[in-house]
mmCIF file of N, CA and C in Angstrom:
data_model
loop_
_atom_site.group_PDB
_atom_site.id
_atom_site.type_symbol
_atom_site.label_atom_id
_atom_site.label_comp_id
_atom_site.label_asym_id
_atom_site.label_seq_id
_atom_site.Cartn_x
_atom_site.Cartn_y
_atom_site.Cartn_z
ATOM 1 N N MET A 1 -27.264 33.925 -31.027
ATOM 2 C CA MET A 1 -28.461 33.291 -29.871
ATOM 3 C C MET A 1 -29.789 33.392 -30.841
ATOM 4 N N LEU A 2 -30.611 32.021 -30.337
ATOM 5 C CA LEU A 2 -32.013 32.067 -31.243
ATOM 6 C C LEU A 2 -32.734 32.914 -30.364
ATOM 7 N N SER A 3 -34.043 33.381 -30.872
ATOM 8 C CA SER A 3 -34.994 33.965 -30.357
ATOM 9 C C SER A 3 -36.214 33.005 -29.900
ATOM 10 N N PHE A 4 -37.147 33.527 -28.809
ATOM 11 C CA PHE A 4 -38.394 32.983 -28.511
ATOM 12 C C PHE A 4 -38.930 32.785 -29.875
ATOM 13 N N ASN A 5 -39.045 33.301 -30.646
ATOM 14 C CA ASN A 5 -39.752 33.019 -31.508
ATOM 15 C C ASN A 5 -39.392 31.587 -32.777
ATOM 16 N N ASP A 6 -38.087 31.225 -32.888
ATOM 17 C CA ASP A 6 -37.321 30.144 -33.051
ATOM 18 C C ASP A 6 -37.790 29.060 -32.345
ATOM 19 N N PHE A 7 -37.853 29.159 -31.111
ATOM 20 C CA PHE A 7 -38.211 28.288 -30.408
ATOM 21 C C PHE A 7 -40.047 28.140 -30.390
ATOM 22 N N GLU A 8 -40.704 28.721 -30.436
ATOM 23 C CA GLU A 8 -42.051 28.843 -30.748
ATOM 24 C C GLU A 8 -42.232 27.754 -32.145
ATOM 25 N N LEU A 9 -41.401 28.476 -33.498
ATOM 26 C CA LEU A 9 -41.682 27.749 -34.863
ATOM 27 C C LEU A 9 -40.944 26.255 -34.068
ATOM 28 N N GLY A 10 -40.155 26.108 -33.793
ATOM 29 C CA GLY A 10 -39.303 24.776 -33.543
ATOM 30 C C GLY A 10 -40.221 23.782 -32.613
ATOM 31 N N ALA A 11 -41.118 24.226 -31.772
ATOM 32 C CA ALA A 11 -41.868 23.370 -30.804
ATOM 33 C C ALA A 11 -43.349 23.076 -31.979
ATOM 34 N N GLN A 12 -43.636 23.747 -32.557
ATOM 35 C CA GLN A 12 -44.839 23.771 -33.667
ATOM 36 C C GLN A 12 -44.299 22.564 -34.631
ATOM 37 N N TRP A 13 -42.975 22.798 -34.935
ATOM 38 C CA TRP A 13 -42.505 21.832 -36.239
ATOM 39 C C TRP A 13 -42.461 20.434 -35.585
ATOM 40 N N VAL A 14 -41.656 20.225 -34.492
ATOM 41 C CA VAL A 14 -41.637 18.906 -33.638
ATOM 42 C C VAL A 14 -43.122 18.731 -33.457
ATOM 43 N N HIS A 15 -43.992 19.238 -32.908
ATOM 44 C CA HIS A 15 -45.811 18.667 -33.159
ATOM 45 C C HIS A 15 -46.061 18.074 -33.925
ATOM 46 N N GLU A 16 -45.447 18.801 -35.530
ATOM 47 C CA GLU A 16 -45.982 18.724 -36.397
ATOM 48 C C GLU A 16 -45.799 16.819 -37.151
ATOM 49 N N ARG A 17 -44.731 16.677 -36.467
ATOM 50 C CA ARG A 17 -43.922 15.556 -36.742
ATOM 51 C C ARG A 17 -44.388 14.350 -35.952
ATOM 52 N N ILE A 18 -44.669 14.707 -35.188
ATOM 53 C CA ILE A 18 -44.480 13.296 -34.060
ATOM 54 C C ILE A 18 -45.994 12.785 -33.852
ATOM 55 N N ASN A 19 -46.015 11.453 -33.686
ATOM 56 C CA ASN A 19 -47.677 10.701 -33.542
ATOM 57 C C ASN A 19 -48.246 11.359 -32.248
ATOM 58 N N PRO A 20 -49.502 11.111 -32.712
ATOM 59 C CA PRO A 20 -50.803 11.887 -31.951
ATOM 60 C C PRO A 20 -50.485 11.416 -30.286
ATOM 61 N N ALA A 21 -50.330 10.179 -30.382
ATOM 62 C CA ALA A 21 -50.202 9.485 -28.956
ATOM 63 C C ALA A 21 -49.029 10.299 -28.386
ATOM 64 N N MET A 22 -47.888 10.418 -28.858
ATOM 65 C CA MET A 22 -46.561 11.285 -27.962
ATOM 66 C C MET A 22 -47.403 13.005 -28.316
ATOM 67 N N ALA A 23 -47.971 13.630 -28.950
ATOM 68 C CA ALA A 23 -48.198 14.656 -28.822
ATOM 69 C C ALA A 23 -48.922 14.915 -27.623
ATOM 70 N N SER A 24 -49.871 13.883 -27.292
ATOM 71 C CA SER A 24 -50.757 14.162 -26.124
ATOM 72 C C SER A 24 -49.958 14.211 -25.255
ATOM 73 N N LEU A 25 -48.662 13.495 -24.969
ATOM 74 C CA LEU A 25 -47.813 13.547 -23.662
ATOM 75 C C LEU A 25 -46.700 14.859 -23.196
ATOM 76 N N VAL A 26 -46.770 15.464 -24.464
ATOM 77 C CA VAL A 26 -45.697 16.692 -24.608
ATOM 78 C C VAL A 26 -46.562 17.678 -25.017
ATOM 79 N N ARG A 27 -46.501 18.797 -24.339
ATOM 80 C CA ARG A 27 -47.070 20.390 -24.530
ATOM 81 C C ARG A 27 -45.815 21.017 -25.325
ATOM 82 N N GLU A 28 -46.432 21.896 -26.076
ATOM 83 C CA GLU A 28 -45.487 22.477 -27.197
ATOM 84 C C GLU A 28 -44.553 23.406 -26.470
ATOM 85 N N SER A 29 -44.974 24.148 -24.975
ATOM 86 C CA SER A 29 -43.836 24.622 -23.922
ATOM 87 C C SER A 29 -43.378 23.785 -23.561
ATOM 88 N N ASP A 30 -43.015 22.674 -23.084
ATOM 89 C CA ASP A 30 -42.214 21.955 -22.635
ATOM 90 C C ASP A 30 -41.349 21.803 -23.936
ATOM 91 N N VAL A 31 -40.995 21.547 -25.209
ATOM 92 C CA VAL A 31 -40.380 21.803 -26.081
ATOM 93 C C VAL A 31 -39.749 22.688 -26.353
ATOM 94 N N ARG A 32 -40.698 23.766 -26.006
ATOM 95 C CA ARG A 32 -40.037 24.837 -26.571
ATOM 96 C C ARG A 32 -38.809 25.483 -25.147
ATOM 97 N N GLN A 33 -39.433 24.894 -24.292
ATOM 98 C CA GLN A 33 -38.184 25.074 -22.857
ATOM 99 C C GLN A 33 -37.056 23.824 -23.125
ATOM 100 N N ALA A 34 -37.100 22.931 -23.945
ATOM 101 C CA ALA A 34 -36.151 22.482 -24.223
ATOM 102 C C ALA A 34 -35.341 22.683 -24.967
ATOM 103 N N LEU A 35 -35.681 23.442 -25.973
ATOM 104 C CA LEU A 35 -34.874 24.031 -26.924
ATOM 105 C C LEU A 35 -34.531 24.964 -26.548
ATOM 106 N N SER A 36 -35.041 25.782 -25.874
ATOM 107 C CA SER A 36 -34.311 26.939 -25.347
ATOM 108 C C SER A 36 -32.960 26.463 -24.479
ATOM 109 N N ALA A 37 -32.922 25.488 -23.692
ATOM 110 C CA ALA A 37 -32.197 25.321 -22.665
ATOM 111 C C ALA A 37 -30.872 24.726 -23.991
ATOM 112 N N LEU A 38 -30.987 23.761 -24.577
ATOM 113 C CA LEU A 38 -30.108 23.403 -25.504
ATOM 114 C C LEU A 38 -29.040 24.760 -26.311
ATOM 115 N N ASN A 39 -30.218 25.895 -26.709
ATOM 116 C CA ASN A 39 -29.663 27.329 -27.101
ATOM 117 C C ASN A 39 -28.607 27.845 -25.998
ATOM 118 N N THR A 40 -28.767 27.789 -25.078
ATOM 119 C CA THR A 40 -27.996 28.197 -23.747
ATOM 120 C C THR A 40 -26.840 27.555 -23.648
ATOM 121 N N ILE A 41 -26.708 26.147 -23.896
ATOM 122 C CA ILE A 41 -25.839 25.274 -23.318
ATOM 123 C C ILE A 41 -25.209 25.642 -24.703
ATOM 124 N N MET A 42 -25.174 25.585 -26.193
ATOM 125 C CA MET A 42 -24.674 25.839 -27.062
ATOM 126 C C MET A 42 -23.581 27.525 -26.825
ATOM 127 N N ALA A 43 -24.655 28.439 -26.539
ATOM 128 C CA ALA A 43 -24.207 29.824 -26.754
ATOM 129 C C ALA A 43 -22.935 29.999 -25.609
ATOM 130 N N ASP A 44 -23.336 28.736 -24.394
ATOM 131 C CA ASP A 44 -22.227 29.058 -23.363
ATOM 132 C C ASP A 44 -21.117 27.990 -23.892
ATOM 133 N N ALA A 45 -20.931 27.412 -25.039
ATOM 134 C CA ALA A 45 -20.157 26.252 -25.056
ATOM 135 C C ALA A 45 -18.486 26.897 -25.689
ATOM 136 N N SER A 46 -17.727 26.586 -25.240
ATOM 137 C CA SER A 46 -16.233 27.220 -25.850
ATOM 138 C C SER A 46 -15.627 26.451 -26.884
ATOM 139 N N SER A 47 -16.375 25.265 -26.741
ATOM 140 C CA SER A 47 -15.666 23.907 -27.833
ATOM 141 C C SER A 47 -17.014 23.298 -28.496
ATOM 142 N N THR A 48 -16.169 22.151 -29.474
ATOM 143 C CA THR A 48 -16.804 21.506 -30.092
ATOM 144 C C THR A 48 -17.187 20.149 -28.929
ATOM 145 N N PHE A 49 -18.333 19.756 -29.173
ATOM 146 C CA PHE A 49 -19.097 18.734 -28.167
ATOM 147 C C PHE A 49 -20.332 17.904 -29.206
ATOM 148 N N LEU A 50 -19.984 16.540 -28.404
ATOM 149 C CA LEU A 50 -21.100 15.311 -28.952
ATOM 150 C C LEU A 50 -21.822 14.929 -27.520
ATOM 151 N N ILE A 51 -23.123 15.156 -27.825
ATOM 152 C CA ILE A 51 -23.462 14.361 -26.935
ATOM 153 C C ILE A 51 -24.561 12.837 -27.637
ATOM 154 N N PRO A 52 -24.223 12.166 -27.145
ATOM 155 C CA PRO A 52 -24.709 10.698 -27.467
ATOM 156 C C PRO A 52 -25.989 10.565 -26.890
ATOM 157 N N ASP A 53 -27.100 10.126 -27.385
ATOM 158 C CA ASP A 53 -28.692 9.357 -26.910
ATOM 159 C C ASP A 53 -29.089 10.983 -25.744
ATOM 160 N N LEU A 54 -28.997 12.018 -26.559
ATOM 161 C CA LEU A 54 -29.644 13.304 -25.474
ATOM 162 C C LEU A 54 -31.193 12.808 -25.866
ATOM 163 N N PHE A 55 -31.762 12.463 -27.113
ATOM 164 C CA PHE A 55 -32.821 12.472 -27.053
ATOM 165 C C PHE A 55 -33.255 10.364 -26.847
ATOM 166 N N PRO A 56 -34.228 10.694 -25.853
ATOM 167 C CA PRO A 56 -34.732 9.311 -25.320
ATOM 168 C C PRO A 56 -35.567 8.606 -26.498
ATOM 169 N N GLY A 57 -35.206 7.446 -26.570
ATOM 170 C CA GLY A 57 -35.606 6.568 -27.493
ATOM 171 C C GLY A 57 -35.362 6.998 -29.071
ATOM 172 N N ALA A 58 -34.365 7.802 -29.121
ATOM 173 C CA ALA A 58 -33.848 8.126 -30.505
ATOM 174 C C ALA A 58 -32.227 7.651 -30.764
ATOM 175 N N ALA A 59 -31.793 6.834 -31.457
ATOM 176 C CA ALA A 59 -30.584 6.878 -31.407
ATOM 177 C C ALA A 59 -29.949 7.737 -32.600
ATOM 178 N N LEU A 60 -29.538 8.876 -31.986
ATOM 179 C CA LEU A 60 -29.161 10.029 -32.649
ATOM 180 C C LEU A 60 -27.752 10.962 -31.562
ATOM 181 N N ASP A 61 -26.990 11.341 -32.445
ATOM 182 C CA ASP A 61 -25.798 12.116 -31.859
ATOM 183 C C ASP A 61 -26.176 13.318 -32.155
ATOM 184 N N PHE A 62 -26.055 14.438 -31.436
ATOM 185 C CA PHE A 62 -26.184 15.787 -30.911
ATOM 186 C C PHE A 62 -24.671 16.525 -31.423
ATOM 187 N N PHE A 63 -24.154 16.846 -32.363
ATOM 188 C CA PHE A 63 -23.293 17.810 -32.360
ATOM 189 C C PHE A 63 -23.125 19.200 -32.483
ATOM 190 N N HIS A 64 -22.347 19.880 -31.454
ATOM 191 C CA HIS A 64 -22.324 21.068 -31.981
ATOM 192 C C HIS A 64 -21.122 21.345 -31.991
ATOM 193 N N VAL A 65 -20.699 21.925 -33.430
ATOM 194 C CA VAL A 65 -19.716 22.066 -34.076
ATOM 195 C C VAL A 65 -19.179 23.470 -34.196
ATOM 196 N N GLN A 66 -17.964 24.068 -33.215
ATOM 197 C CA GLN A 66 -17.439 25.665 -33.524
ATOM 198 C C GLN A 66 -16.835 25.440 -34.534
ATOM 199 N N GLY A 67 -16.914 26.797 -35.098
ATOM 200 C CA GLY A 67 -16.448 26.899 -36.552
ATOM 201 C C GLY A 67 -15.386 25.429 -37.473
ATOM 202 N N LEU A 68 -15.905 25.317 -38.838
ATOM 203 C CA LEU A 68 -15.573 23.804 -39.152
ATOM 204 C C LEU A 68 -14.270 24.486 -40.121
ATOM 205 N N ARG A 69 -13.427 25.643 -40.182
ATOM 206 C CA ARG A 69 -12.420 26.055 -40.799
ATOM 207 C C ARG A 69 -11.260 25.133 -40.125
ATOM 208 N N ASP A 70 -10.658 25.007 -39.268
ATOM 209 C CA ASP A 70 -9.527 24.254 -38.655
ATOM 210 C C ASP A 70 -10.307 22.833 -38.391
ATOM 211 N N PRO A 71 -9.266 21.662 -38.049
ATOM 212 C CA PRO A 71 -9.683 20.472 -37.542
ATOM 213 C C PRO A 71 -9.691 21.189 -35.928
ATOM 214 N N ALA A 72 -10.571 20.296 -35.474
ATOM 215 C CA ALA A 72 -11.028 20.630 -34.048
ATOM 216 C C ALA A 72 -10.976 19.193 -33.156
ATOM 217 N N VAL A 73 -10.951 19.201 -31.960
ATOM 218 C CA VAL A 73 -10.737 17.926 -31.346
ATOM 219 C C VAL A 73 -12.482 18.222 -30.494
ATOM 220 N N LEU A 74 -13.239 17.113 -31.078
ATOM 221 C CA LEU A 74 -14.661 16.762 -30.297
ATOM 222 C C LEU A 74 -14.585 15.986 -29.008
ATOM 223 N N THR A 75 -15.153 16.410 -28.048
ATOM 224 C CA THR A 75 -15.333 15.908 -26.784
ATOM 225 C C THR A 75 -16.590 15.151 -26.266
ATOM 226 N N THR A 76 -16.636 13.963 -25.932
ATOM 227 C CA THR A 76 -17.890 13.258 -25.798
ATOM 228 C C THR A 76 -18.348 14.284 -24.399
ATOM 229 N N ALA A 77 -19.368 14.505 -24.151
ATOM 230 C CA ALA A 77 -19.992 15.448 -23.223
ATOM 231 C C ALA A 77 -20.431 14.230 -22.362
ATOM 232 N N ASP A 78 -20.213 14.425 -21.178
ATOM 233 C CA ASP A 78 -20.633 13.495 -20.169
ATOM 234 C C ASP A 78 -21.842 12.905 -20.148
ATOM 235 N N GLN A 79 -22.251 11.719 -20.135
ATOM 236 C CA GLN A 79 -23.538 11.496 -20.608
ATOM 237 C C GLN A 79 -24.823 11.910 -19.463
ATOM 238 N N ARG A 80 -24.270 12.152 -18.404
ATOM 239 C CA ARG A 80 -25.174 12.901 -17.696
ATOM 240 C C ARG A 80 -25.484 14.034 -17.814
ATOM 241 N N LEU A 81 -25.126 14.430 -18.628
ATOM 242 C CA LEU A 81 -25.742 16.112 -19.191
ATOM 243 C C LEU A 81 -27.046 16.006 -19.595
ATOM 244 N N GLY A 82 -27.393 14.985 -20.636
ATOM 245 C CA GLY A 82 -28.367 15.102 -21.097
ATOM 246 C C GLY A 82 -29.397 14.446 -19.961
ATOM 247 N N ALA A 83 -29.235 13.439 -18.742
ATOM 248 C CA ALA A 83 -29.648 13.598 -17.458
ATOM 249 C C ALA A 83 -30.098 14.608 -16.497
ATOM 250 N N GLY A 84 -28.758 15.381 -16.668
ATOM 251 C CA GLY A 84 -28.867 17.020 -15.946
ATOM 252 C C GLY A 84 -30.066 17.722 -16.643
ATOM 253 N N LEU A 85 -30.127 17.995 -17.700
ATOM 254 C CA LEU A 85 -30.742 18.438 -18.697
ATOM 255 C C LEU A 85 -32.479 18.187 -18.028
ATOM 256 N N VAL A 86 -33.006 16.792 -17.510
ATOM 257 C CA VAL A 86 -34.082 16.518 -17.511
ATOM 258 C C VAL A 86 -34.007 17.258 -16.195
ATOM 259 N N GLN A 87 -32.976 16.836 -15.139
ATOM 260 C CA GLN A 87 -33.142 17.054 -13.704
ATOM 261 C C GLN A 87 -33.493 18.800 -13.624
ATOM 262 N N ASP A 88 -32.858 19.469 -14.079
ATOM 263 C CA ASP A 88 -33.040 20.743 -14.299
ATOM 264 C C ASP A 88 -34.530 21.266 -14.823
ATOM 265 N N GLY A 89 -35.331 20.710 -14.584
ATOM 266 C CA GLY A 89 -36.620 20.746 -14.688
ATOM 267 C C GLY A 89 -37.173 20.289 -16.389
ATOM 268 N N LEU A 90 -36.113 20.172 -17.031
ATOM 269 C CA LEU A 90 -36.783 19.810 -18.856
ATOM 270 C C LEU A 90 -37.567 18.676 -18.487
ATOM 271 N N SER A 91 -38.712 18.228 -19.788
ATOM 272 C CA SER A 91 -39.278 17.376 -19.490
ATOM 273 C C SER A 91 -38.717 16.061 -20.674
ATOM 274 N N ALA A 92 -38.428 14.879 -20.014
ATOM 275 C CA ALA A 92 -37.684 13.840 -20.705
ATOM 276 C C ALA A 92 -38.639 13.706 -21.705
ATOM 277 N N ASN A 93 -40.170 13.757 -21.729
ATOM 278 C CA ASN A 93 -40.733 13.629 -23.001
ATOM 279 C C ASN A 93 -40.555 14.714 -23.765
ATOM 280 N N ALA A 94 -40.417 15.545 -23.480
ATOM 281 C CA ALA A 94 -39.939 16.789 -24.453
ATOM 282 C C ALA A 94 -38.751 16.604 -25.803
ATOM 283 N N LEU A 95 -37.667 16.072 -24.983
ATOM 284 C CA LEU A 95 -36.416 15.435 -25.581
ATOM 285 C C LEU A 95 -36.521 14.278 -26.413
ATOM 286 N N SER A 96 -37.569 13.793 -26.168
ATOM 287 C CA SER A 96 -37.890 12.227 -26.499
ATOM 288 C C SER A 96 -38.755 12.910 -27.773
ATOM 289 N N ALA A 97 -39.961 13.663 -27.900
ATOM 290 C CA ALA A 97 -40.800 14.417 -28.990
ATOM 291 C C ALA A 97 -39.802 14.893 -30.073
ATOM 292 N N ILE A 98 -38.757 15.563 -29.611
ATOM 293 C CA ILE A 98 -37.697 16.588 -30.376
ATOM 294 C C ILE A 98 -36.895 15.328 -30.971
ATOM 295 N N GLY A 99 -36.427 14.199 -30.394
ATOM 296 C CA GLY A 99 -35.838 13.165 -31.299
ATOM 297 C C GLY A 99 -36.818 12.664 -32.072
ATOM 298 N N ALA A 100 -37.891 12.177 -31.797
ATOM 299 C CA ALA A 100 -38.592 11.269 -32.751
ATOM 300 C C ALA A 100 -39.020 12.378 -34.116
ATOM 301 N N ALA A 101 -39.224 13.804 -34.118
ATOM 302 C CA ALA A 101 -39.485 14.236 -34.943
ATOM 303 C C ALA A 101 -38.215 14.641 -35.583
ATOM 304 N N LEU A 102 -37.082 14.459 -35.437
ATOM 305 C CA LEU A 102 -35.919 14.753 -36.369
ATOM 306 C C LEU A 102 -35.722 13.371 -36.910
ATOM 307 N N GLN A 103 -35.724 12.361 -36.146
ATOM 308 C CA GLN A 103 -35.890 10.756 -36.947
ATOM 309 C C GLN A 103 -37.058 10.665 -37.961
ATOM 310 N N GLN A 104 -38.286 11.049 -37.896
ATOM 311 C CA GLN A 104 -39.424 10.946 -38.701
ATOM 312 C C GLN A 104 -38.935 11.752 -40.055
ATOM 313 N N GLU A 105 -38.167 13.205 -39.748
ATOM 314 C CA GLU A 105 -37.925 14.072 -41.201
ATOM 315 C C GLU A 105 -36.838 13.101 -41.768
ATOM 316 N N MET A 106 -35.824 12.881 -40.825
ATOM 317 C CA MET A 106 -34.783 12.110 -41.523
ATOM 318 C C MET A 106 -35.490 10.756 -42.634
ATOM 319 N N ASP A 107 -36.460 9.924 -41.741
ATOM 320 C CA ASP A 107 -36.953 8.973 -42.723
ATOM 321 C C ASP A 107 -37.625 9.583 -43.551
ATOM 322 N N SER A 108 -38.533 10.548 -43.735
ATOM 323 C CA SER A 108 -39.289 11.117 -45.025
ATOM 324 C C SER A 108 -38.224 11.488 -45.859
ATOM 325 N N THR A 109 -37.226 12.056 -45.742
ATOM 326 C CA THR A 109 -36.007 12.637 -46.797
ATOM 327 C C THR A 109 -35.374 11.497 -46.944
ATOM 328 N N GLY A 110 -35.072 10.678 -46.029
ATOM 329 C CA GLY A 110 -34.200 9.678 -46.681
ATOM 330 C C GLY A 110 -32.443 10.046 -46.187
ATOM 331 N N ASN A 111 -32.541 11.034 -45.326
ATOM 332 C CA ASN A 111 -31.383 11.534 -44.772
ATOM 333 C C ASN A 111 -30.806 10.880 -43.597
ATOM 334 N N ASP A 112 -29.479 10.844 -43.210
ATOM 335 C CA ASP A 112 -29.116 10.026 -42.202
ATOM 336 C C ASP A 112 -28.232 11.446 -41.215
ATOM 337 N N MET A 113 -28.465 12.707 -41.572
ATOM 338 C CA MET A 113 -28.361 13.625 -40.889
ATOM 339 C C MET A 113 -29.267 15.030 -41.120
ATOM 340 N N MET A 114 -28.941 16.121 -40.050
ATOM 341 C CA MET A 114 -29.692 17.156 -40.303
ATOM 342 C C MET A 114 -28.694 18.263 -39.708
ATOM 343 N N ARG A 115 -28.255 19.537 -40.339
ATOM 344 C CA ARG A 115 -27.765 20.267 -40.327
ATOM 345 C C ARG A 115 -28.642 21.917 -39.959
ATOM 346 N N PHE A 116 -28.175 22.378 -38.720
ATOM 347 C CA PHE A 116 -28.414 23.383 -38.335
ATOM 348 C C PHE A 116 -27.708 24.828 -38.426
ATOM 349 N N PRO A 117 -27.653 25.549 -39.096
ATOM 350 C CA PRO A 117 -26.200 26.622 -39.031
ATOM 351 C C PRO A 117 -26.716 27.660 -37.932
ATOM 352 N N LEU A 118 -25.568 27.921 -36.900
ATOM 353 C CA LEU A 118 -25.606 29.103 -35.846
ATOM 354 C C LEU A 118 -24.893 30.159 -36.327
ATOM 355 N N GLU A 119 -24.524 31.077 -35.690
ATOM 356 C CA GLU A 119 -23.774 32.187 -35.902
ATOM 357 C C GLU A 119 -22.779 31.689 -35.221
ATOM 358 N N GLY A 120 -21.318 31.466 -36.009
ATOM 359 C CA GLY A 120 -20.177 30.965 -35.442
ATOM 360 C C GLY A 120 -20.037 29.594 -34.986
ATOM 361 N N SER A 121 -21.067 28.593 -35.373
ATOM 362 C CA SER A 121 -21.059 27.483 -34.995
ATOM 363 C C SER A 121 -21.880 26.839 -36.021
ATOM 364 N N GLU A 122 -22.436 25.161 -35.527
ATOM 365 C CA GLU A 122 -23.229 24.421 -36.124
ATOM 366 C C GLU A 122 -23.798 23.471 -35.485
ATOM 367 N N VAL A 123 -25.441 23.022 -35.342
ATOM 368 C CA VAL A 123 -25.622 22.050 -34.904
ATOM 369 C C VAL A 123 -25.575 20.655 -36.162
ATOM 370 N N ILE A 124 -25.116 19.503 -35.730
ATOM 371 C CA ILE A 124 -25.714 18.183 -36.538
ATOM 372 C C ILE A 124 -25.916 17.375 -35.950
ATOM 373 N N VAL A 125 -27.329 17.002 -36.342
ATOM 374 C CA VAL A 125 -28.069 15.915 -35.440
ATOM 375 C C VAL A 125 -27.810 15.075 -36.587
ATOM 376 N N ALA A 126 -27.557 13.438 -35.871
ATOM 377 C CA ALA A 126 -27.179 12.488 -36.999
ATOM 378 C C ALA A 126 -27.665 10.864 -36.314
ATOM 379 N N ARG A 127 -27.935 10.139 -37.184
ATOM 380 C CA ARG A 127 -28.090 8.968 -36.759
ATOM 381 C C ARG A 127 -26.288 8.265 -36.359
ATOM 382 N N SER A 128 -26.710 7.711 -34.823
ATOM 383 C CA SER A 128 -25.043 7.107 -34.479
ATOM 384 C C SER A 128 -24.556 6.102 -35.618
ATOM 385 N N SER A 129 -25.617 5.557 -36.135
ATOM 386 C CA SER A 129 -24.508 4.791 -37.402
ATOM 387 C C SER A 129 -23.984 5.660 -38.404
ATOM 388 N N VAL A 130 -23.946 6.903 -38.462
ATOM 389 C CA VAL A 130 -23.023 7.425 -39.383
ATOM 390 C C VAL A 130 -21.924 8.649 -38.530
ATOM 391 N N ARG A 131 -21.684 8.045 -37.752
ATOM 392 C CA ARG A 131 -21.029 8.958 -36.365
ATOM 393 C C ARG A 131 -19.463 9.263 -37.686
ATOM 394 N N ALA A 132 -18.689 8.227 -37.513
ATOM 395 C CA ALA A 132 -17.642 8.190 -38.356
ATOM 396 C C ALA A 132 -17.370 8.846 -39.175
ATOM 397 N N LEU A 133 -18.710 8.836 -40.271
ATOM 398 C CA LEU A 133 -18.401 9.841 -41.712
ATOM 399 C C LEU A 133 -18.592 11.393 -41.019
ATOM 400 N N ILE A 134 -19.669 11.405 -40.430
ATOM 401 C CA ILE A 134 -19.411 13.047 -39.675
ATOM 402 C C ILE A 134 -17.937 13.198 -39.248
ATOM 403 N N LEU A 135 -17.266 12.608 -38.300
ATOM 404 C CA LEU A 135 -16.275 13.278 -38.010
ATOM 405 C C LEU A 135 -15.136 13.020 -38.936
ATOM 406 N N GLN A 136 -15.504 12.349 -39.878
ATOM 407 C CA GLN A 136 -14.373 12.145 -41.090
ATOM 408 C C GLN A 136 -14.735 13.605 -41.964
ATOM 409 N N ALA A 137 -15.864 13.744 -42.454
ATOM 410 C CA ALA A 137 -16.342 14.768 -43.198
ATOM 411 C C ALA A 137 -15.881 16.231 -42.255
ATOM 412 N N THR A 138 -16.313 16.379 -40.822
ATOM 413 C CA THR A 138 -15.729 18.011 -40.347
ATOM 414 C C THR A 138 -14.045 17.587 -39.716
ATOM 415 N N GLY A 139 -13.553 17.010 -40.046
ATOM 416 C CA GLY A 139 -12.173 16.531 -39.613
ATOM 417 C C GLY A 139 -11.784 16.799 -38.329
ATOM 418 N N ILE A 140 -13.485 16.150 -37.499
ATOM 419 C CA ILE A 140 -13.073 16.382 -35.872
ATOM 420 C C ILE A 140 -12.210 14.824 -35.084
ATOM 421 N N THR A 141 -11.512 15.146 -34.659
ATOM 422 C CA THR A 141 -11.193 13.773 -33.893
ATOM 423 C C THR A 141 -11.733 13.840 -32.652
ATOM 424 N N LEU A 142 -12.359 12.508 -32.013
ATOM 425 C CA LEU A 142 -13.492 12.221 -30.981
ATOM 426 C C LEU A 142 -12.647 11.961 -30.012
ATOM 427 N N LEU A 143 -12.129 12.318 -28.739
ATOM 428 C CA LEU A 143 -11.656 11.711 -28.092
ATOM 429 C C LEU A 143 -12.934 11.266 -26.838
ATOM 430 N N THR A 144 -12.333 10.411 -26.236
ATOM 431 C CA THR A 144 -13.084 9.359 -25.539
ATOM 432 C C THR A 144 -12.841 9.103 -23.940
ATOM 433 N N LYS A 145 -13.054 8.544 -23.214
ATOM 434 C CA LYS A 145 -12.309 8.500 -21.619
ATOM 435 C C LYS A 145 -11.870 7.228 -21.808
#
């Protein structure tokens, strides 16, 4: 699991990349809380999952991938999960800010995805347009309703 300092640095990273108008709408403490909640979800996860549209206003997919050694089955998390995060006291503005910062970083680097290795798993945030490539590269099969 990540520590408070990781969330503090993450919140600062987000604020450095979002536009000033958005920065005035969201506090770093809200971003820190959102990052902490995502970390808790990942720590409690027992399987690989995908949350499409987690970040309002950003066309990004959020993959949490448990060990990539063996092919896995990826389930699409109920889209209400993102709404549930907001209902649980998380700021939609904070999730939007995180998405905007990730998109800005991808735009500035020319990448379509970002990878964040964790102990025993990995987070991949990618543009929705490259979902099929991510699935193929990781050997994951997406099951949907």
